[in-house]
Amino acid sequence: MTPKGVIYDQGYRRYQGRYRGRGYAIGSLIVSDLKRALGVKKNWQYKTGLWVLFAIIFAQTLVFFFVDFAARMGTGAPTALTNPHSALFDGMSIILLILSAMVAPDLLCSDRKCKVVSLYLVRPIELYDYLLAKGAVLFGFLTLIAFIPQLGIFVAKAFTVPDAIKYFIEHSRDFGASFASSLLYAVFYASLAMAISSLTAQRAYATGAIIVVPILLGAASALLFATTKNDYWQLLDIDGLPDGVKNALFGVSYTVSETSVTIRPLEWWVYLIALGAVVALSLSIVLFSYAKERP
């Protein structure tokens, strides 16, 4: 017998639910992407890489704290750190780069590869809302990763001094510099990673490029500097731009000498202008790349 079916003529029905508006839609996208960044419902490789990087940051924080503590206690330990907070950023910058290379392609490339960006860009979400949510997640994630270890050092050092309140007052500059530097590194790596990720729908390509591009620019910077002895070629090493501003915030200065080559730091405002130019260029690339996604 020929199977028989039933046809239901339901007609058009209006949505009877609650309209929560644009703000709720953006907030939902931020919460969803933040869970992705933290590895919720991700594969074990992503989660393992994430926790390995967290463990390295934790180990660096402990080392810098105990070396500084031993030097302050006069145990004869070498004073290897001019400032433990500043030195922690030096050791953590490569970790922030790797984290941005893990998170940004997952947030941007996956949606473009699956061709679902247009599904997001329906009322009430606009293109700028979509990019703002992605950028806010990446920026906030990197800021927390950069600042929490700094806060941990402050709290730990407060327990090793007789007067914690006096300690915080005397080291208020370090606290402010730590917070400002965390924002600085976060906005730099977030914008750079988003710019590169916006140029491809392949996560592997974006991840590799985010790591390789700063390395290649650093190598080119070293070669050109060694050839011309012009200090401004160090600006081509974009990975060192946040370091230059950070050193000024903490009031530390590094002069690197390698045989006959001496690299002297530039003025802090030069690094800041160059960093701002990289961020502005990166954001322009993101907007240009997503212009065709507008419905």
PDB file of C-alpha atoms in Angstrom:
ATOM      1  CA  MET A   1       0.000   0.000   0.000  1.00  0.00           C
ATOM      2  CA  THR A   2       1.099   3.515  -0.680  1.00  0.00           C
ATOM      3  CA  PRO A   3       2.073   5.123   2.646  1.00  0.00           C
ATOM      4  CA  LYS A   4      -0.159   7.960   3.649  1.00  0.00           C
ATOM      5  CA  GLY A   5       0.837  11.142   5.430  1.00  0.00           C
ATOM      6  CA  VAL A   6      -0.965  13.912   7.133  1.00  0.00           C
ATOM      7  CA  ILE A   7      -0.596  17.505   6.019  1.00  0.00           C
ATOM      8  CA  TYR A   8      -1.093  20.196   8.624  1.00  0.00           C
ATOM      9  CA  ASP A   9      -1.969  23.658   7.402  1.00  0.00           C
ATOM     10  CA  GLN A  10      -0.680  25.748  10.276  1.00  0.00           C
ATOM     11  CA  GLY A  11      -0.251  28.992   8.396  1.00  0.00           C
ATOM     12  CA  TYR A  12       1.919  31.894   9.544  1.00  0.00           C
ATOM     13  CA  ARG A  13       2.215  32.518  13.248  1.00  0.00           C
ATOM     14  CA  ARG A  14       3.715  35.589  14.773  1.00  0.00           C
ATOM     15  CA  TYR A  15       6.514  35.238  17.330  1.00  0.00           C
ATOM     16  CA  GLN A  16       4.919  35.278  20.758  1.00  0.00           C
ATOM     17  CA  GLY A  17       8.122  35.413  22.797  1.00  0.00           C
ATOM     18  CA  ARG A  18       9.814  38.338  24.452  1.00  0.00           C
ATOM     19  CA  TYR A  19      11.929  40.720  22.368  1.00  0.00           C
ATOM     20  CA  ARG A  20      15.064  41.395  24.414  1.00  0.00           C
ATOM     21  CA  GLY A  21      16.677  43.839  22.040  1.00  0.00           C
ATOM     22  CA  ARG A  22      20.116  44.602  20.695  1.00  0.00           C
ATOM     23  CA  GLY A  23      21.936  44.716  24.026  1.00  0.00           C
ATOM     24  CA  TYR A  24      20.794  41.243  25.000  1.00  0.00           C
ATOM     25  CA  ALA A  25      21.823  39.857  21.601  1.00  0.00           C
ATOM     26  CA  ILE A  26      25.325  41.339  21.918  1.00  0.00           C
ATOM     27  CA  GLY A  27      25.609  40.091  25.492  1.00  0.00           C
ATOM     28  CA  SER A  28      24.585  36.581  24.451  1.00  0.00           C
ATOM     29  CA  LEU A  29      27.213  36.585  21.716  1.00  0.00           C
ATOM     30  CA  ILE A  30      29.881  37.758  24.187  1.00  0.00           C
ATOM     31  CA  VAL A  31      28.983  35.060  26.729  1.00  0.00           C
ATOM     32  CA  SER A  32      28.952  32.366  24.054  1.00  0.00           C
ATOM     33  CA  ASP A  33      32.330  33.422  22.627  1.00  0.00           C
ATOM     34  CA  LEU A  34      33.874  33.746  26.082  1.00  0.00           C
ATOM     35  CA  LYS A  35      32.949  30.139  26.783  1.00  0.00           C
ATOM     36  CA  ARG A  36      34.607  29.158  23.513  1.00  0.00           C
ATOM     37  CA  ALA A  37      37.748  31.080  24.462  1.00  0.00           C
ATOM     38  CA  LEU A  38      37.879  29.303  27.830  1.00  0.00           C
ATOM     39  CA  GLY A  39      37.586  25.907  26.154  1.00  0.00           C
ATOM     40  CA  VAL A  40      33.993  25.070  27.079  1.00  0.00           C
ATOM     41  CA  LYS A  41      32.806  22.261  24.777  1.00  0.00           C
ATOM     42  CA  LYS A  42      36.097  22.397  22.883  1.00  0.00           C
ATOM     43  CA  ASN A  43      38.261  19.421  21.947  1.00  0.00           C
ATOM     44  CA  TRP A  44      40.906  18.095  24.301  1.00  0.00           C
ATOM     45  CA  GLN A  45      43.782  19.478  22.220  1.00  0.00           C
ATOM     46  CA  TYR A  46      42.532  23.048  22.683  1.00  0.00           C
ATOM     47  CA  LYS A  47      41.913  22.545  26.395  1.00  0.00           C
ATOM     48  CA  THR A  48      45.337  20.939  26.893  1.00  0.00           C
ATOM     49  CA  GLY A  49      47.114  23.782  25.100  1.00  0.00           C
ATOM     50  CA  LEU A  50      45.184  26.326  27.121  1.00  0.00           C
ATOM     51  CA  TRP A  51      46.049  24.780  30.475  1.00  0.00           C
ATOM     52  CA  VAL A  52      49.695  24.279  29.506  1.00  0.00           C
ATOM     53  CA  LEU A  53      49.988  28.000  28.762  1.00  0.00           C
ATOM     54  CA  PHE A  54      48.227  28.834  32.036  1.00  0.00           C
ATOM     55  CA  ALA A  55      50.682  26.582  33.876  1.00  0.00           C
ATOM     56  CA  ILE A  56      53.654  28.332  32.248  1.00  0.00           C
ATOM     57  CA  ILE A  57      52.311  31.743  33.301  1.00  0.00           C
ATOM     58  CA  PHE A  58      51.781  30.470  36.845  1.00  0.00           C
ATOM     59  CA  ALA A  59      55.332  29.081  36.945  1.00  0.00           C
ATOM     60  CA  GLN A  60      56.781  32.371  35.668  1.00  0.00           C
ATOM     61  CA  THR A  61      54.843  34.285  38.313  1.00  0.00           C
ATOM     62  CA  LEU A  62      56.200  32.075  41.096  1.00  0.00           C
ATOM     63  CA  VAL A  63      59.787  32.337  39.836  1.00  0.00           C
ATOM     64  CA  PHE A  64      59.719  36.129  39.561  1.00  0.00           C
ATOM     65  CA  PHE A  65      58.120  36.473  42.986  1.00  0.00           C
ATOM     66  CA  PHE A  66      60.580  34.199  44.806  1.00  0.00           C
ATOM     67  CA  VAL A  67      63.654  35.667  43.086  1.00  0.00           C
ATOM     68  CA  ASP A  68      62.512  39.152  44.059  1.00  0.00           C
ATOM     69  CA  PHE A  69      61.683  37.952  47.581  1.00  0.00           C
ATOM     70  CA  ALA A  70      65.102  36.345  48.010  1.00  0.00           C
ATOM     71  CA  ALA A  71      66.832  39.527  46.825  1.00  0.00           C
ATOM     72  CA  ARG A  72      64.810  41.684  49.251  1.00  0.00           C
ATOM     73  CA  MET A  73      65.585  39.350  52.139  1.00  0.00           C
ATOM     74  CA  GLY A  74      69.318  39.712  51.522  1.00  0.00           C
ATOM     75  CA  THR A  75      69.989  36.003  51.123  1.00  0.00           C
ATOM     76  CA  GLY A  76      72.729  36.599  48.609  1.00  0.00           C
ATOM     77  CA  ALA A  77      70.499  35.704  45.677  1.00  0.00           C
ATOM     78  CA  PRO A  78      71.363  37.712  42.571  1.00  0.00           C
ATOM     79  CA  THR A  79      69.072  40.619  41.835  1.00  0.00           C
ATOM     80  CA  ALA A  80      68.083  39.344  38.413  1.00  0.00           C
ATOM     81  CA  LEU A  81      64.957  41.441  38.192  1.00  0.00           C
ATOM     82  CA  THR A  82      64.970  45.215  37.901  1.00  0.00           C
ATOM     83  CA  ASN A  83      61.246  45.087  38.562  1.00  0.00           C
ATOM     84  CA  PRO A  84      59.379  41.749  38.925  1.00  0.00           C
ATOM     85  CA  HIS A  85      56.178  43.206  37.490  1.00  0.00           C
ATOM     86  CA  SER A  86      57.903  44.587  34.409  1.00  0.00           C
ATOM     87  CA  ALA A  87      59.941  41.406  33.976  1.00  0.00           C
ATOM     88  CA  LEU A  88      56.789  39.294  34.135  1.00  0.00           C
ATOM     89  CA  PHE A  89      55.403  41.104  31.091  1.00  0.00           C
ATOM     90  CA  ASP A  90      58.668  40.422  29.239  1.00  0.00           C
ATOM     91  CA  GLY A  91      58.278  36.710  29.899  1.00  0.00           C
ATOM     92  CA  MET A  92      54.542  36.643  29.291  1.00  0.00           C
ATOM     93  CA  SER A  93      54.345  38.495  25.967  1.00  0.00           C
ATOM     94  CA  ILE A  94      55.040  35.376  23.910  1.00  0.00           C
ATOM     95  CA  ILE A  95      52.313  33.539  25.854  1.00  0.00           C
ATOM     96  CA  LEU A  96      49.832  36.316  25.081  1.00  0.00           C
ATOM     97  CA  LEU A  97      50.781  36.063  21.398  1.00  0.00           C
ATOM     98  CA  ILE A  98      50.160  32.305  21.384  1.00  0.00           C
ATOM     99  CA  LEU A  99      46.854  32.695  23.230  1.00  0.00           C
ATOM    100  CA  SER A 100      45.679  35.293  20.727  1.00  0.00           C
ATOM    101  CA  ALA A 101      46.690  32.895  17.936  1.00  0.00           C
ATOM    102  CA  MET A 102      44.536  30.186  19.527  1.00  0.00           C
ATOM    103  CA  VAL A 103      41.443  32.233  20.348  1.00  0.00           C
ATOM    104  CA  ALA A 104      41.086  34.790  17.515  1.00  0.00           C
ATOM    105  CA  PRO A 105      40.983  32.282  14.614  1.00  0.00           C
ATOM    106  CA  ASP A 106      38.469  30.176  16.510  1.00  0.00           C
ATOM    107  CA  LEU A 107      36.197  33.190  17.033  1.00  0.00           C
ATOM    108  CA  LEU A 108      36.439  34.618  13.507  1.00  0.00           C
ATOM    109  CA  CYS A 109      37.537  31.982  11.011  1.00  0.00           C
ATOM    110  CA  SER A 110      35.057  29.302  12.087  1.00  0.00           C
ATOM    111  CA  ASP A 111      32.037  31.535  11.398  1.00  0.00           C
ATOM    112  CA  ARG A 112      33.329  32.555   7.964  1.00  0.00           C
ATOM    113  CA  LYS A 113      34.252  29.006   7.015  1.00  0.00           C
ATOM    114  CA  CYS A 114      30.770  27.758   7.905  1.00  0.00           C
ATOM    115  CA  LYS A 115      29.228  30.827   6.200  1.00  0.00           C
ATOM    116  CA  VAL A 116      27.110  31.740   9.199  1.00  0.00           C
ATOM    117  CA  VAL A 117      28.180  35.380   9.600  1.00  0.00           C
ATOM    118  CA  SER A 118      25.139  36.505   7.623  1.00  0.00           C
ATOM    119  CA  LEU A 119      22.915  34.638  10.076  1.00  0.00           C
ATOM    120  CA  TYR A 120      24.271  36.774  12.902  1.00  0.00           C
ATOM    121  CA  LEU A 121      23.758  39.982  10.960  1.00  0.00           C
ATOM    122  CA  VAL A 122      19.987  40.021  11.223  1.00  0.00           C
ATOM    123  CA  ARG A 123      18.007  42.399  13.343  1.00  0.00           C
ATOM    124  CA  PRO A 124      18.863  43.630  15.862  1.00  0.00           C
ATOM    125  CA  ILE A 125      22.584  42.825  15.411  1.00  0.00           C
ATOM    126  CA  GLU A 126      24.652  44.858  12.955  1.00  0.00           C
ATOM    127  CA  LEU A 127      28.104  44.179  11.571  1.00  0.00           C
ATOM    128  CA  TYR A 128      29.744  46.496  14.101  1.00  0.00           C
ATOM    129  CA  ASP A 129      27.924  44.713  16.932  1.00  0.00           C
ATOM    130  CA  TYR A 130      29.277  41.373  15.750  1.00  0.00           C
ATOM    131  CA  LEU A 131      32.864  42.631  15.505  1.00  0.00           C
ATOM    132  CA  LEU A 132      32.550  44.526  18.789  1.00  0.00           C
ATOM    133  CA  ALA A 133      31.467  41.371  20.600  1.00  0.00           C
ATOM    134  CA  LYS A 134      34.347  39.359  19.123  1.00  0.00           C
ATOM    135  CA  GLY A 135      36.878  42.073  19.937  1.00  0.00           C
ATOM    136  CA  ALA A 136      35.529  42.548  23.469  1.00  0.00           C
ATOM    137  CA  VAL A 137      35.892  38.840  24.224  1.00  0.00           C
ATOM    138  CA  LEU A 138      39.460  38.638  22.909  1.00  0.00           C
ATOM    139  CA  PHE A 139      40.497  41.905  24.566  1.00  0.00           C
ATOM    140  CA  GLY A 140      38.909  41.001  27.902  1.00  0.00           C
ATOM    141  CA  PHE A 141      40.362  37.485  27.841  1.00  0.00           C
ATOM    142  CA  LEU A 142      43.913  38.712  27.214  1.00  0.00           C
ATOM    143  CA  THR A 143      43.563  41.509  29.788  1.00  0.00           C
ATOM    144  CA  LEU A 144      42.602  39.048  32.510  1.00  0.00           C
ATOM    145  CA  ILE A 145      45.420  36.668  31.582  1.00  0.00           C
ATOM    146  CA  ALA A 146      47.924  39.535  31.723  1.00  0.00           C
ATOM    147  CA  PHE A 147      46.704  41.260  34.898  1.00  0.00           C
ATOM    148  CA  ILE A 148      45.746  38.382  37.218  1.00  0.00           C
ATOM    149  CA  PRO A 149      49.395  37.202  37.643  1.00  0.00           C
ATOM    150  CA  GLN A 150      50.418  40.803  38.378  1.00  0.00           C
ATOM    151  CA  LEU A 151      47.681  41.072  40.994  1.00  0.00           C
ATOM    152  CA  GLY A 152      48.847  37.763  42.439  1.00  0.00           C
ATOM    153  CA  ILE A 153      52.374  39.122  42.926  1.00  0.00           C
ATOM    154  CA  PHE A 154      51.012  42.210  44.689  1.00  0.00           C
ATOM    155  CA  VAL A 155      48.891  40.136  47.056  1.00  0.00           C
ATOM    156  CA  ALA A 156      51.722  37.663  47.727  1.00  0.00           C
ATOM    157  CA  LYS A 157      54.223  40.454  48.443  1.00  0.00           C
ATOM    158  CA  ALA A 158      51.721  42.091  50.806  1.00  0.00           C
ATOM    159  CA  PHE A 159      52.005  39.033  53.068  1.00  0.00           C
ATOM    160  CA  THR A 160      55.809  39.338  53.214  1.00  0.00           C
ATOM    161  CA  VAL A 161      55.940  42.919  54.534  1.00  0.00           C
ATOM    162  CA  PRO A 162      54.986  44.247  57.991  1.00  0.00           C
ATOM    163  CA  ASP A 163      52.552  46.882  56.688  1.00  0.00           C
ATOM    164  CA  ALA A 164      50.569  45.841  53.603  1.00  0.00           C
ATOM    165  CA  ILE A 165      48.739  49.175  53.296  1.00  0.00           C
ATOM    166  CA  LYS A 166      52.016  51.091  53.302  1.00  0.00           C
ATOM    167  CA  TYR A 167      53.392  48.688  50.716  1.00  0.00           C
ATOM    168  CA  PHE A 168      50.500  49.287  48.324  1.00  0.00           C
ATOM    169  CA  ILE A 169      50.806  53.053  48.743  1.00  0.00           C
ATOM    170  CA  GLU A 170      54.541  53.017  48.088  1.00  0.00           C
ATOM    171  CA  HIS A 171      54.138  50.758  45.040  1.00  0.00           C
ATOM    172  CA  SER A 172      51.041  52.396  43.583  1.00  0.00           C
ATOM    173  CA  ARG A 173      53.010  53.229  40.433  1.00  0.00           C
ATOM    174  CA  ASP A 174      53.772  49.553  39.848  1.00  0.00           C
ATOM    175  CA  PHE A 175      50.103  48.691  40.337  1.00  0.00           C
ATOM    176  CA  GLY A 176      48.937  51.361  37.896  1.00  0.00           C
ATOM    177  CA  ALA A 177      51.661  50.451  35.402  1.00  0.00           C
ATOM    178  CA  SER A 178      50.675  46.780  35.650  1.00  0.00           C
ATOM    179  CA  PHE A 179      47.029  47.537  34.895  1.00  0.00           C
ATOM    180  CA  ALA A 180      47.833  49.967  32.069  1.00  0.00           C
ATOM    181  CA  SER A 181      50.344  47.532  30.557  1.00  0.00           C
ATOM    182  CA  SER A 182      47.790  44.715  30.696  1.00  0.00           C
ATOM    183  CA  LEU A 183      45.371  46.845  28.674  1.00  0.00           C
ATOM    184  CA  LEU A 184      48.174  47.820  26.301  1.00  0.00           C
ATOM    185  CA  TYR A 185      49.297  44.254  25.550  1.00  0.00           C
ATOM    186  CA  ALA A 186      45.692  43.069  25.258  1.00  0.00           C
ATOM    187  CA  VAL A 187      44.608  45.693  22.728  1.00  0.00           C
ATOM    188  CA  PHE A 188      47.788  45.179  20.676  1.00  0.00           C
ATOM    189  CA  TYR A 189      47.619  41.391  20.414  1.00  0.00           C
ATOM    190  CA  ALA A 190      43.824  41.339  20.079  1.00  0.00           C
ATOM    191  CA  SER A 191      43.783  43.792  17.161  1.00  0.00           C
ATOM    192  CA  LEU A 192      46.728  42.097  15.428  1.00  0.00           C
ATOM    193  CA  ALA A 193      45.198  38.625  15.777  1.00  0.00           C
ATOM    194  CA  MET A 194      41.796  39.816  14.577  1.00  0.00           C
ATOM    195  CA  ALA A 195      43.321  41.524  11.533  1.00  0.00           C
ATOM    196  CA  ILE A 196      45.165  38.404  10.423  1.00  0.00           C
ATOM    197  CA  SER A 197      42.210  36.128  11.197  1.00  0.00           C
ATOM    198  CA  SER A 198      39.875  38.317   9.148  1.00  0.00           C
ATOM    199  CA  LEU A 199      41.913  37.666   6.003  1.00  0.00           C
ATOM    200  CA  THR A 200      41.238  33.920   5.844  1.00  0.00           C
ATOM    201  CA  ALA A 201      38.577  31.392   6.720  1.00  0.00           C
ATOM    202  CA  GLN A 202      41.163  28.717   7.558  1.00  0.00           C
ATOM    203  CA  ARG A 203      42.004  28.573  11.264  1.00  0.00           C
ATOM    204  CA  ALA A 204      45.344  26.834  10.719  1.00  0.00           C
ATOM    205  CA  TYR A 205      46.549  29.531   8.317  1.00  0.00           C
ATOM    206  CA  ALA A 206      45.475  32.315  10.662  1.00  0.00           C
ATOM    207  CA  THR A 207      47.092  30.690  13.711  1.00  0.00           C
ATOM    208  CA  GLY A 208      50.375  30.189  11.895  1.00  0.00           C
ATOM    209  CA  ALA A 209      50.409  33.708  10.455  1.00  0.00           C
ATOM    210  CA  ILE A 210      49.712  35.348  13.839  1.00  0.00           C
ATOM    211  CA  ILE A 211      52.840  33.702  15.225  1.00  0.00           C
ATOM    212  CA  VAL A 212      55.063  33.855  12.140  1.00  0.00           C
ATOM    213  CA  VAL A 213      54.418  37.480  11.060  1.00  0.00           C
ATOM    214  CA  PRO A 214      55.921  39.061  14.233  1.00  0.00           C
ATOM    215  CA  ILE A 215      58.872  36.662  14.019  1.00  0.00           C
ATOM    216  CA  LEU A 216      59.611  37.591  10.402  1.00  0.00           C
ATOM    217  CA  LEU A 217      59.265  41.304  11.120  1.00  0.00           C
ATOM    218  CA  GLY A 218      61.603  40.915  14.105  1.00  0.00           C
ATOM    219  CA  ALA A 219      64.197  39.178  11.947  1.00  0.00           C
ATOM    220  CA  ALA A 220      63.906  41.890   9.283  1.00  0.00           C
ATOM    221  CA  SER A 221      64.233  44.555  11.969  1.00  0.00           C
ATOM    222  CA  ALA A 222      67.429  43.002  13.344  1.00  0.00           C
ATOM    223  CA  LEU A 223      68.935  42.651   9.859  1.00  0.00           C
ATOM    224  CA  LEU A 224      68.166  46.217   8.837  1.00  0.00           C
ATOM    225  CA  PHE A 225      69.393  47.597  12.144  1.00  0.00           C
ATOM    226  CA  ALA A 226      72.650  45.660  11.931  1.00  0.00           C
ATOM    227  CA  THR A 227      73.152  46.985   8.397  1.00  0.00           C
ATOM    228  CA  THR A 228      72.232  50.640   8.894  1.00  0.00           C
ATOM    229  CA  LYS A 229      72.743  51.145  12.670  1.00  0.00           C
ATOM    230  CA  ASN A 230      69.538  53.193  12.611  1.00  0.00           C
ATOM    231  CA  ASP A 231      67.717  52.825  15.946  1.00  0.00           C
ATOM    232  CA  TYR A 232      64.312  53.422  14.358  1.00  0.00           C
ATOM    233  CA  TRP A 233      64.446  50.094  12.529  1.00  0.00           C
ATOM    234  CA  GLN A 234      63.610  48.435  15.853  1.00  0.00           C
ATOM    235  CA  LEU A 235      60.054  49.729  15.360  1.00  0.00           C
ATOM    236  CA  LEU A 236      59.659  47.143  12.607  1.00  0.00           C
ATOM    237  CA  ASP A 237      59.819  44.526  15.350  1.00  0.00           C
ATOM    238  CA  ILE A 238      56.170  45.096  16.246  1.00  0.00           C
ATOM    239  CA  ASP A 239      56.296  42.525  19.042  1.00  0.00           C
ATOM    240  CA  GLY A 240      58.561  44.930  20.947  1.00  0.00           C
ATOM    241  CA  LEU A 241      56.268  47.965  20.691  1.00  0.00           C
ATOM    242  CA  PRO A 242      54.226  47.166  23.833  1.00  0.00           C
ATOM    243  CA  ASP A 243      57.506  46.470  25.659  1.00  0.00           C
ATOM    244  CA  GLY A 244      58.795  49.950  24.855  1.00  0.00           C
ATOM    245  CA  VAL A 245      55.721  51.665  26.324  1.00  0.00           C
ATOM    246  CA  LYS A 246      55.613  49.262  29.259  1.00  0.00           C
ATOM    247  CA  ASN A 247      59.219  50.003  30.218  1.00  0.00           C
ATOM    248  CA  ALA A 248      58.400  53.712  30.346  1.00  0.00           C
ATOM    249  CA  LEU A 249      55.369  53.059  32.545  1.00  0.00           C
ATOM    250  CA  PHE A 250      57.497  51.119  35.037  1.00  0.00           C
ATOM    251  CA  GLY A 251      60.429  53.516  34.757  1.00  0.00           C
ATOM    252  CA  VAL A 252      62.921  50.869  33.644  1.00  0.00           C
ATOM    253  CA  SER A 253      65.318  51.047  30.717  1.00  0.00           C
ATOM    254  CA  TYR A 254      67.104  48.322  28.802  1.00  0.00           C
ATOM    255  CA  THR A 255      70.097  48.751  26.528  1.00  0.00           C
ATOM    256  CA  VAL A 256      70.982  45.582  24.647  1.00  0.00           C
ATOM    257  CA  SER A 257      74.595  45.115  23.592  1.00  0.00           C
ATOM    258  CA  GLU A 258      75.617  42.351  21.226  1.00  0.00           C
ATOM    259  CA  THR A 259      79.319  42.458  20.237  1.00  0.00           C
ATOM    260  CA  SER A 260      79.642  45.683  18.228  1.00  0.00           C
ATOM    261  CA  VAL A 261      75.884  46.337  18.018  1.00  0.00           C
ATOM    262  CA  THR A 262      74.186  48.342  20.762  1.00  0.00           C
ATOM    263  CA  ILE A 263      70.405  48.703  20.698  1.00  0.00           C
ATOM    264  CA  ARG A 264      69.277  51.760  22.634  1.00  0.00           C
ATOM    265  CA  PRO A 265      65.614  52.294  23.537  1.00  0.00           C
ATOM    266  CA  LEU A 266      63.721  55.072  21.812  1.00  0.00           C
ATOM    267  CA  GLU A 267      61.483  57.616  23.493  1.00  0.00           C
ATOM    268  CA  TRP A 268      58.312  56.100  24.947  1.00  0.00           C
ATOM    269  CA  TRP A 269      56.045  58.242  22.777  1.00  0.00           C
ATOM    270  CA  VAL A 270      57.693  56.864  19.636  1.00  0.00           C
ATOM    271  CA  TYR A 271      56.740  53.342  20.673  1.00  0.00           C
ATOM    272  CA  LEU A 272      53.235  54.532  21.570  1.00  0.00           C
ATOM    273  CA  ILE A 273      52.690  56.201  18.189  1.00  0.00           C
ATOM    274  CA  ALA A 274      53.976  53.122  16.348  1.00  0.00           C
ATOM    275  CA  LEU A 275      51.780  50.843  18.460  1.00  0.00           C
ATOM    276  CA  GLY A 276      48.760  53.053  17.789  1.00  0.00           C
ATOM    277  CA  ALA A 277      49.475  52.904  14.076  1.00  0.00           C
ATOM    278  CA  VAL A 278      49.592  49.087  14.145  1.00  0.00           C
ATOM    279  CA  VAL A 279      46.311  48.920  16.078  1.00  0.00           C
ATOM    280  CA  ALA A 280      44.625  51.409  13.724  1.00  0.00           C
ATOM    281  CA  LEU A 281      45.856  49.532  10.645  1.00  0.00           C
ATOM    282  CA  SER A 282      44.719  46.214  12.136  1.00  0.00           C
ATOM    283  CA  LEU A 283      41.222  47.504  12.869  1.00  0.00           C
ATOM    284  CA  SER A 284      40.996  48.973   9.358  1.00  0.00           C
ATOM    285  CA  ILE A 285      41.884  45.573   7.890  1.00  0.00           C
ATOM    286  CA  VAL A 286      39.157  43.927   9.970  1.00  0.00           C
ATOM    287  CA  LEU A 287      36.506  46.405   8.842  1.00  0.00           C
ATOM    288  CA  PHE A 288      37.592  46.165   5.211  1.00  0.00           C
ATOM    289  CA  SER A 289      37.600  42.351   5.282  1.00  0.00           C
ATOM    290  CA  TYR A 290      34.107  42.166   6.753  1.00  0.00           C
ATOM    291  CA  ALA A 291      32.570  44.900   4.599  1.00  0.00           C
ATOM    292  CA  LYS A 292      31.412  42.311   2.073  1.00  0.00           C
ATOM    293  CA  GLU A 293      29.671  40.348   4.842  1.00  0.00           C
ATOM    294  CA  ARG A 294      27.188  43.167   5.328  1.00  0.00           C
ATOM    295  CA  PRO A 295      23.736  41.969   4.196  1.00  0.00           C
TER     296      PRO A 295
END
